[in-house]
XYZ file of C-alpha atoms in Angstrom:
638
model
C 21.201 32.564 26.562
C 17.649 31.280 26.185
C 14.378 32.591 24.812
C 14.383 35.566 22.483
C 17.653 36.999 21.261
C 19.101 39.884 23.226
C 18.740 43.342 21.747
C 22.491 43.754 21.350
C 25.090 41.335 20.086
C 28.776 41.989 20.398
C 31.129 41.439 17.544
C 34.916 41.137 17.690
C 36.461 43.075 20.582
C 39.883 44.680 20.576
C 42.637 43.163 22.686
C 44.824 45.303 24.974
C 47.476 46.991 22.924
C 45.664 46.340 19.670
C 45.372 49.134 17.126
C 41.920 47.837 16.129
C 39.045 49.783 17.697
C 36.237 47.845 19.389
C 33.303 47.090 17.105
C 29.725 47.097 18.307
C 27.269 45.232 16.104
C 23.501 45.571 16.298
C 21.192 42.893 14.930
C 18.105 43.504 12.880
C 15.330 45.134 14.861
C 13.244 41.949 14.919
C 15.443 38.853 14.545
C 12.492 36.451 14.209
C 9.325 37.451 12.346
C 6.317 35.132 12.398
C 3.346 35.042 10.060
C 0.512 32.917 11.486
C -2.165 31.520 9.173
C -5.278 29.981 10.770
C -6.515 26.449 10.252
C -8.336 23.719 12.172
C -5.795 21.003 11.310
C -2.260 20.463 12.575
C -0.055 23.547 12.852
C 3.076 23.556 10.713
C 6.005 25.805 11.635
C 8.158 26.444 8.524
C 11.818 27.468 8.873
C 13.897 28.573 5.860
C 17.645 28.279 5.204
C 20.463 30.825 4.832
C 19.840 33.753 2.474
C 16.307 32.521 1.733
C 13.013 33.685 3.173
C 9.523 32.451 3.937
C 8.864 32.582 0.187
C 10.539 29.176 -0.215
C 7.348 27.689 1.256
C 4.933 29.457 -1.113
C 4.412 26.419 -3.326
C 4.243 23.989 -0.425
C 1.327 25.777 1.243
C -1.370 24.918 -1.334
C -0.134 21.310 -1.452
C -0.654 20.768 2.276
C -4.046 19.673 3.658
C -6.654 22.421 3.234
C -7.237 22.660 7.001
C -3.542 22.921 7.897
C -2.570 25.881 10.056
C 0.765 27.428 9.101
C 3.315 29.677 10.716
C 6.061 30.943 8.430
C 9.156 32.255 10.187
C 11.475 34.914 8.832
C 14.785 34.198 10.563
C 17.857 36.395 11.096
C 19.753 34.670 8.267
C 17.027 35.575 5.738
C 18.068 37.227 2.509
C 18.561 40.951 3.062
C 18.603 40.483 6.842
C 22.265 41.390 7.172
C 25.091 39.487 8.826
C 24.659 40.717 12.418
C 23.210 37.367 13.549
C 26.509 35.675 12.723
C 28.714 37.833 14.947
C 27.991 35.728 17.988
C 27.579 31.952 18.344
C 24.544 29.957 19.396
C 22.299 30.326 16.346
C 20.013 27.587 17.671
C 18.459 30.151 20.027
C 16.505 31.700 17.145
C 15.028 28.334 16.198
C 14.032 27.918 19.825
C 12.470 31.378 19.797
C 10.431 30.548 16.683
C 9.062 27.397 18.347
C 8.334 29.076 21.692
C 6.659 32.127 20.216
C 4.527 30.059 17.852
C 3.451 27.856 20.739
C 2.628 30.905 22.851
C 0.842 32.799 20.077
C -1.224 29.938 18.627
C -1.436 27.446 21.467
C 0.472 24.653 19.753
C 3.137 23.515 17.309
C 2.478 20.087 15.789
C 5.003 19.737 12.976
C 8.195 21.718 12.423
C 9.485 21.720 8.833
C 13.022 23.072 8.507
C 15.226 23.489 5.451
C 18.992 23.413 5.041
C 20.781 25.468 7.746
C 17.613 25.614 9.844
C 17.299 21.811 9.596
C 20.846 21.551 10.902
C 20.082 23.930 13.778
C 16.785 22.225 14.645
C 18.489 18.823 14.863
C 21.155 20.274 17.138
C 18.608 22.092 19.297
C 16.430 19.019 19.882
C 19.449 16.851 20.643
C 20.611 19.388 23.246
C 17.185 20.264 24.643
C 14.901 17.249 24.090
C 12.537 18.602 26.745
C 11.286 21.084 24.116
C 9.468 18.191 22.412
C 7.190 17.523 25.359
C 7.000 21.117 26.535
C 5.512 22.312 23.252
C 3.742 19.096 22.250
C 5.735 18.548 19.060
C 4.373 15.551 17.151
C 6.850 15.294 14.280
C 9.705 17.041 12.510
C 10.562 17.259 8.802
C 14.156 18.049 7.850
C 14.644 19.047 4.206
C 18.154 19.073 2.752
C 19.875 18.682 6.150
C 23.631 18.701 6.627
C 24.963 15.766 8.647
C 28.045 13.616 8.932
C 28.193 10.770 11.424
C 31.949 10.713 11.896
C 34.643 13.351 12.262
C 36.728 11.279 9.830
C 34.279 12.308 7.090
C 35.580 15.868 7.299
C 39.023 16.310 5.788
C 40.851 19.364 4.514
C 39.959 18.724 0.895
C 36.276 18.391 1.740
C 36.131 21.550 3.817
C 38.179 23.623 1.379
C 35.725 22.827 -1.398
C 32.636 23.689 0.645
C 32.769 27.404 -0.044
C 32.302 26.804 -3.759
C 29.495 24.290 -3.062
C 27.863 26.884 -0.823
C 28.010 29.486 -3.606
C 26.458 26.995 -6.057
C 23.625 26.343 -3.583
C 22.932 30.086 -3.415
C 22.765 30.229 -7.220
C 20.440 27.211 -7.272
C 18.104 28.907 -4.804
C 17.969 32.016 -6.968
C 17.267 29.948 -10.065
C 14.446 27.805 -8.636
C 12.718 30.744 -6.935
C 12.859 32.627 -10.241
C 11.391 29.615 -12.086
C 14.528 29.459 -14.186
C 14.128 33.010 -15.487
C 17.338 34.874 -16.145
C 20.597 33.283 -17.218
C 23.257 31.314 -15.345
C 25.719 34.206 -15.416
C 23.172 36.516 -13.777
C 22.335 33.882 -11.171
C 26.046 33.424 -10.502
C 26.594 37.153 -10.050
C 23.610 37.375 -7.715
C 24.935 34.399 -5.746
C 28.254 36.202 -5.312
C 26.414 39.211 -3.867
C 24.460 36.926 -1.522
C 27.691 35.340 -0.326
C 29.162 38.788 0.273
C 26.114 39.644 2.378
C 26.376 36.423 4.371
C 30.032 37.241 4.893
C 32.835 35.319 6.550
C 31.061 35.204 9.907
C 27.882 33.716 8.439
C 29.929 31.119 6.577
C 31.880 30.363 9.755
C 28.678 29.910 11.774
C 27.353 27.433 9.211
C 30.619 25.489 9.180
C 30.807 25.554 12.977
C 27.425 23.841 13.355
C 28.086 21.438 10.471
C 31.404 20.298 11.952
C 29.632 19.579 15.224
C 27.190 17.037 13.720
C 29.300 13.914 14.494
C 28.785 14.629 18.196
C 25.064 15.356 18.136
C 23.067 13.293 20.655
C 20.603 12.205 17.995
C 19.365 9.346 20.191
C 17.678 11.998 22.373
C 15.439 13.219 19.531
C 12.572 10.875 20.400
C 9.808 11.803 18.009
C 9.075 10.857 14.388
C 11.454 12.646 12.006
C 11.162 12.611 8.212
C 14.436 13.423 6.454
C 13.935 14.643 2.874
C 16.694 14.877 0.270
C 16.542 15.854 -3.384
C 18.224 13.239 -5.557
C 20.419 15.872 -7.240
C 21.334 17.786 -4.075
C 25.064 18.536 -4.161
C 25.051 20.902 -1.172
C 23.580 18.354 1.277
C 23.897 15.038 -0.587
C 21.211 12.368 -0.086
C 23.739 10.080 1.617
C 23.922 12.595 4.458
C 20.135 12.679 4.788
C 19.993 8.900 4.741
C 22.702 8.694 7.440
C 20.832 11.194 9.613
C 17.586 9.228 9.305
C 19.419 6.109 10.498
C 20.903 7.993 13.462
C 17.486 9.135 14.694
C 15.420 6.706 16.816
C 12.277 7.283 14.725
C 13.897 8.574 11.554
C 12.519 7.965 8.057
C 14.176 8.863 4.773
C 12.382 10.291 1.735
C 14.409 10.753 -1.465
C 12.615 13.065 -3.895
C 13.204 12.604 -7.596
C 13.788 15.401 -10.054
C 15.162 18.099 -7.753
C 18.172 19.368 -5.866
C 18.483 21.314 -2.617
C 14.971 22.824 -2.802
C 12.456 19.941 -3.032
C 9.678 22.071 -1.493
C 9.913 24.370 -4.549
C 10.825 22.062 -7.420
C 8.656 19.119 -6.329
C 6.186 20.750 -3.938
C 3.374 18.230 -4.482
C 5.638 15.225 -3.961
C 7.200 16.885 -0.941
C 3.792 17.620 0.605
C 2.427 14.161 -0.221
C 5.487 12.596 1.386
C 4.851 14.598 4.564
C 1.181 13.577 4.612
C 2.080 9.910 4.123
C 4.705 10.138 6.857
C 2.250 11.650 9.313
C -0.100 8.752 8.621
C 2.398 5.976 9.332
C 2.266 4.133 12.654
C 5.396 5.868 13.909
C 4.241 9.264 12.707
C 1.282 11.354 13.799
C -2.190 11.169 12.322
C -3.662 14.582 11.571
C -7.040 15.159 13.128
C -9.990 13.859 11.091
C -8.015 11.548 8.765
C -8.526 7.790 8.666
C -6.580 6.603 5.641
C -3.734 7.446 3.341
C -4.429 10.118 0.745
C -5.491 8.727 -2.607
C -3.092 8.871 -5.516
C -0.131 8.982 -3.154
C 2.222 6.987 -5.336
C 4.526 9.943 -5.796
C 4.397 10.819 -2.121
C 5.518 7.342 -1.094
C 8.735 7.646 0.975
C 10.425 5.147 -1.363
C 10.621 5.960 -5.055
C 11.033 4.370 -8.442
C 14.511 5.867 -8.566
C 15.397 3.875 -5.459
C 14.188 0.696 -7.207
C 16.388 1.503 -10.210
C 19.355 1.881 -7.878
C 18.501 -1.423 -6.230
C 18.550 -3.142 -9.626
C 21.577 -1.433 -11.165
C 23.961 0.129 -8.643
C 26.770 -1.692 -6.846
C 27.211 -0.957 -3.152
C 30.078 -1.753 -0.813
C 29.946 -1.952 2.951
C 32.390 -2.970 5.696
C 31.465 -5.314 8.533
C 33.068 -7.465 11.196
C 32.072 -11.150 11.491
C 29.900 -12.055 14.453
C 31.853 -13.289 17.466
C 29.167 -15.925 18.005
C 30.370 -17.609 14.821
C 33.832 -18.389 16.240
C 32.914 -21.857 17.535
C 36.441 -23.268 17.268
C 39.306 -20.854 17.916
C 38.824 -17.498 16.182
C 37.760 -18.803 12.767
C 34.238 -17.988 11.601
C 31.890 -20.819 10.667
C 30.065 -20.991 7.334
C 26.738 -19.998 8.926
C 28.023 -16.616 10.033
C 29.805 -16.130 6.718
C 26.382 -16.415 5.093
C 24.966 -14.054 7.703
C 27.459 -11.472 6.403
C 26.104 -12.001 2.882
C 22.545 -11.464 4.087
C 23.536 -8.364 6.061
C 25.250 -6.841 3.031
C 22.135 -7.376 0.896
C 20.033 -5.681 3.586
C 22.517 -2.793 3.574
C 22.192 -2.619 -0.210
C 18.431 -2.118 0.128
C 18.970 0.560 2.769
C 21.629 2.445 0.828
C 19.499 2.460 -2.303
C 16.650 4.073 -0.364
C 14.516 0.966 0.307
C 15.147 -0.043 3.943
C 13.446 -3.364 4.560
C 11.922 -2.291 7.870
C 10.172 0.627 6.207
C 9.051 -1.576 3.309
C 7.168 -3.726 5.779
C 5.873 -0.873 7.945
C 4.695 1.262 5.047
C 4.046 -1.093 2.106
C 3.261 -4.274 4.048
C 5.896 -6.436 2.304
C 8.518 -8.404 4.203
C 12.043 -9.135 2.928
C 12.916 -12.838 2.650
C 16.175 -14.308 1.460
C 15.043 -17.412 -0.474
C 18.366 -18.658 -1.851
C 21.982 -18.321 -0.829
C 24.971 -20.039 -2.402
C 28.488 -19.332 -1.202
C 31.981 -20.564 -1.920
C 34.674 -20.005 0.704
C 38.179 -19.497 -0.676
C 39.791 -18.345 2.568
C 38.948 -18.438 6.261
C 37.553 -15.408 8.063
C 38.482 -14.524 11.649
C 36.886 -12.499 14.416
C 39.268 -9.539 14.057
C 38.707 -9.168 10.325
C 37.075 -6.059 8.977
C 35.817 -7.255 5.636
C 34.707 -5.320 2.580
C 31.502 -6.688 1.047
C 30.473 -5.749 -2.483
C 26.885 -6.342 -3.625
C 26.227 -6.328 -7.379
C 22.655 -6.545 -8.717
C 22.194 -9.446 -11.150
C 18.423 -9.635 -11.601
C 17.418 -10.679 -15.121
C 14.590 -9.095 -17.079
C 11.263 -10.736 -16.300
C 12.535 -12.349 -13.099
C 10.302 -12.669 -10.040
C 13.207 -12.783 -7.587
C 15.893 -10.192 -6.880
C 19.359 -11.615 -7.507
C 22.649 -10.293 -6.134
C 26.280 -11.316 -6.539
C 28.217 -10.792 -3.322
C 32.002 -10.772 -2.805
C 33.641 -10.653 0.632
C 37.233 -9.416 0.700
C 39.591 -9.547 3.680
C 43.110 -8.221 4.127
C 45.838 -10.861 4.117
C 49.548 -9.973 4.320
C 48.702 -6.350 3.633
C 46.825 -7.173 0.429
C 43.097 -7.604 -0.285
C 42.085 -11.224 -0.764
C 38.680 -12.378 -1.987
C 37.560 -14.790 0.715
C 33.948 -15.516 -0.288
C 31.906 -15.370 -3.472
C 28.164 -15.769 -3.132
C 24.837 -15.479 -4.892
C 21.711 -14.422 -3.013
C 18.107 -14.234 -4.157
C 15.296 -12.458 -2.330
C 11.582 -11.772 -2.601
C 9.186 -9.421 -0.848
C 6.370 -11.365 0.795
C 3.074 -9.458 1.099
C 1.383 -9.522 4.519
C -2.338 -9.681 3.732
C -3.459 -9.831 7.365
C -6.287 -7.355 7.943
C -5.488 -7.504 11.651
C -1.874 -6.416 11.244
C -2.519 -3.939 8.414
C -5.515 -1.677 8.002
C -3.786 0.449 5.357
C -0.511 0.614 3.458
C 1.251 2.804 0.932
C 1.563 1.918 -2.764
C 4.721 0.118 -3.812
C 7.471 2.161 -5.483
C 7.378 1.834 -9.251
C 9.267 -1.225 -10.474
C 9.105 -3.252 -7.246
C 5.842 -5.132 -7.869
C 7.388 -8.017 -9.920
C 9.334 -9.112 -6.848
C 6.379 -9.169 -4.469
C 4.677 -12.480 -3.772
C 1.691 -13.606 -1.733
C 3.504 -16.788 -0.721
C 7.083 -18.050 -0.815
C 7.484 -21.089 -3.048
C 4.409 -23.261 -3.188
C 5.737 -26.816 -3.253
C 3.357 -29.594 -4.292
C 2.395 -32.073 -1.563
C 4.673 -35.127 -1.568
C 4.405 -38.643 -0.229
C 1.601 -39.471 2.196
C 2.673 -39.940 5.802
C 1.055 -41.613 8.791
C -0.413 -39.476 11.547
C 2.071 -38.633 14.297
C 2.131 -40.856 17.340
C 3.154 -40.218 20.917
C 3.125 -36.942 22.837
C 3.461 -33.680 20.912
C 6.770 -31.835 21.038
C 7.030 -28.503 22.781
C 8.449 -25.554 20.820
C 12.133 -26.135 20.207
C 11.863 -29.752 21.303
C 13.223 -32.529 19.078
C 13.448 -36.285 18.632
C 15.197 -38.696 16.264
C 13.281 -41.830 17.253
C 9.743 -43.062 17.657
C 8.234 -41.405 14.598
C 7.450 -43.527 11.531
C 7.959 -40.514 9.274
C 11.643 -40.448 10.233
C 12.004 -44.096 9.231
C 10.196 -43.411 5.965
C 12.547 -40.521 5.105
C 15.787 -42.440 5.773
C 14.886 -45.884 4.452
C 17.659 -47.199 2.205
C 19.664 -43.964 2.382
C 22.998 -43.033 3.944
C 21.168 -40.483 6.030
C 20.224 -39.271 9.479
C 16.912 -37.547 10.316
C 15.221 -35.866 13.232
C 12.233 -33.654 13.810
C 11.730 -30.552 15.905
C 8.923 -28.120 16.623
C 9.639 -24.744 14.970
C 10.229 -22.253 17.801
C 9.463 -18.544 17.907
C 13.193 -17.760 17.729
C 13.377 -19.255 14.211
C 10.656 -17.131 12.593
C 10.132 -13.578 11.408
C 7.156 -11.505 10.292
C 5.037 -13.264 12.936
C 4.875 -16.719 11.393
C 7.399 -18.113 8.924
C 10.838 -19.632 9.318
C 13.594 -17.450 7.897
C 16.809 -18.172 6.025
C 19.090 -17.661 9.036
C 17.171 -20.391 10.896
C 17.583 -22.828 8.009
C 21.324 -22.149 8.050
C 21.352 -23.082 11.735
C 19.459 -26.271 10.927
C 21.946 -27.125 8.163
C 24.865 -26.736 10.565
C 23.110 -28.771 13.251
C 22.292 -31.506 10.748
C 25.964 -32.178 10.028
C 26.786 -32.190 13.736
C 23.979 -34.644 14.527
C 25.007 -36.928 11.655
C 28.649 -37.317 12.685
C 27.716 -37.704 16.352
C 25.277 -40.482 15.469
C 28.068 -42.195 13.452
C 30.547 -42.153 16.361
C 32.816 -39.384 15.004
C 31.396 -36.360 16.846
C 32.961 -32.923 16.585
C 34.396 -33.218 20.095
C 35.761 -36.714 19.463
C 37.840 -35.664 16.443
C 38.970 -32.470 18.168
C 40.155 -34.415 21.210
C 41.835 -37.150 19.187
C 43.384 -35.249 16.263
C 42.603 -31.525 16.611
C 40.559 -31.925 13.405
C 37.984 -29.217 12.869
C 35.072 -29.275 10.390
C 35.705 -27.127 7.324
C 33.095 -25.959 4.804
C 34.177 -24.865 1.339
C 30.764 -24.573 -0.310
C 27.116 -24.369 0.727
C 23.797 -23.735 -0.967
C 20.295 -23.435 0.484
C 16.955 -22.719 -1.224
C 13.514 -22.130 0.284
C 10.770 -24.074 -1.522
C 7.769 -23.297 0.686
C 6.893 -21.699 3.996
C 7.369 -23.441 7.348
C 5.332 -21.907 10.139
C 5.850 -21.386 13.833
C 5.011 -24.463 15.937
C 4.869 -26.804 12.961
C 6.842 -30.054 13.243
C 9.801 -29.980 10.860
C 11.579 -33.108 9.626
C 15.244 -32.674 8.674
C 17.186 -35.243 6.642
C 20.986 -35.118 6.223
C 22.246 -37.408 3.444
C 25.900 -38.006 2.538
C 26.093 -38.238 -1.253
C 29.713 -38.302 -2.417
C 33.124 -38.815 -0.776
C 36.288 -37.646 -2.513
C 39.585 -39.367 -1.631
C 39.113 -39.089 2.148
C 39.536 -35.335 1.774
C 36.078 -33.866 1.074
C 32.476 -35.063 1.062
C 29.211 -33.582 -0.144
C 25.873 -33.914 1.569
C 22.299 -32.791 1.056
C 19.916 -31.336 3.619
C 16.153 -31.516 3.082
C 13.497 -29.990 5.334
C 9.850 -31.071 5.383
C 6.655 -30.364 7.238
C 3.642 -32.690 7.366
C 0.442 -31.004 6.192
C -2.900 -32.666 5.562
C -1.325 -36.117 5.659
C 1.438 -35.354 3.127
C 5.045 -34.267 3.298
C 5.776 -30.767 1.947
C 9.436 -29.995 1.312
C 10.112 -26.430 2.504
C 13.863 -26.179 1.862
C 16.755 -28.042 0.288
C 20.481 -27.434 0.264
C 23.896 -28.974 -0.160
C 27.154 -28.525 1.659
C 30.763 -29.583 1.025
C 32.748 -30.578 4.089
C 36.252 -31.552 4.981
C 38.491 -31.504 8.029
C 41.388 -29.233 8.826
C 43.885 -28.485 11.538
C 44.267 -25.027 13.032
C 47.437 -23.981 14.852
C 48.585 -20.686 16.356
C 45.077 -19.292 16.075
C 44.938 -18.780 12.316
C 47.331 -21.180 10.569
C 46.165 -24.448 9.060
C 44.905 -26.425 6.114
C 42.911 -29.458 5.023
C 43.868 -32.946 6.255
C 43.284 -36.440 4.874
C 41.113 -38.378 7.308
C 41.581 -42.003 8.302
C 39.590 -45.116 7.345
C 37.538 -44.944 10.541
C 36.112 -41.568 9.517
C 35.649 -42.698 5.924
C 33.690 -45.788 7.008
C 31.492 -43.733 9.333
C 30.689 -41.295 6.543
C 29.850 -44.229 4.228
C 27.482 -45.585 6.874
C 29.363 -48.859 7.432
C 29.100 -50.660 10.749
C 32.204 -52.154 12.296
C 31.171 -55.668 11.244
C 30.846 -54.556 7.617
C 34.497 -53.548 7.291
């Protein structure tokens, strides 16, 4: 059934032979009531939740732009509206009716703001009928306190059985906040009981029916900007659900609002409204007519809050991931580079789970996330089929200018958890000051400024170097001969060096080389070194089935290396331990203004191992030939 609701809805019908008489149920005379307010700006359509009314938007109205046009809908599930709406399925039709009638009556609907049950229904409606977006010219959607779970596994019997009590508490909360806290908790509780009686078992069932359907919503079809708003104390629709929904939507953003529960538009109306205004101004949102910049004093309306920063600095998060298949270079074991990629990914997840997704930080605040240090120790091998648990613990000290995290990766071995990797990671937020790329940005959340920098590192210029000779390299091209700088860097050292032109694939944020690229360079440096010494990876695999093994690595960024700069890489063997392990250092330089500038340095501990039956093996003692090659001895020197 489409369009307006039919004039008659049927309730339960009697079965043949049943002693129960048929029951005819009539809905309210006007299931959807609309109150249009004029305005020259964008038109907001406001949809309330179960047992509420258009009054929930009373405080939001004055906080919206003065020229905003508003339509407030009174929906069938409004308080005092009866339970007739719930006696037949398909509650999304009334949300559709509100949109269609507003569009017909006023000529447009720009932004739909829906709360609670209506937010749930609106998400479902747009995922089922995405053509409504274009048909009515919708520019954006705001979902406040939405209910959403991404997986059916997140619903279990214990969760569902406790929802009725949570629902009753939400009704009491609504009564309390609308009454400005007047009355006492017992009175609010008694009133909530009466509201629940009015909603009845069918209303509760309709809510649960739509909620249980959320894991199968086609959220990828909702192709317009969507702001998901959650109160930090919301127990009915917890912020984690709002955050998950924002991630499931192609253009979703998440706004946690401090100091409120399930009714942010009442308890924090100004922050709620400012967050909407800021969202509509972002590049992926819509820009209201006549505005050219972000509203002044919008710190509180910023989609990312000081509370999120506190979480980032204090709360531990845990995530599960699978290693990248690309990292299984030999058999199914994962190389050290992709182990470190897991560390980086977990830190990025930590930002996201705390309410500071790094993509939004760049898009809205103009600061880019950079991992500037990573140190990891590998206690056990990881394999492609592992599903690992990664714990990220904040470890930033007071007064620090870098964010520090301790990261543990745990895998299952013989039915028991085993800590496979321990790591430390440090990160900064690099400000993009380009006036071409950014004409405006939002203020930083409170507490984040100490970790923002205008430049990574800032190494002092080193030794002078001669001007390059010969033809210039193309991007990605490399050479290990014919450049006097290479000779200068390796003179008198047990080292190998080469240079390459930094390609586009190694950079992020338009210009600078990122940590993952340096990890690739570190891995390549070892491979080039042993190949140049006559003990290449393939040679030792073919002769002995010896594979390179890394037990420890560390890498630190000291300055910025830019796209299409020539980078010089030096791999130096430093110590050899009993023909079992050796340590080496990797240094990266660029030549600027006639001087070397070191942009990164790291160390790595290597050995060799044998792998049998796919995942069984251990370290081996190598022979004198390998030892001599690592020491840099020529055959005549032995």
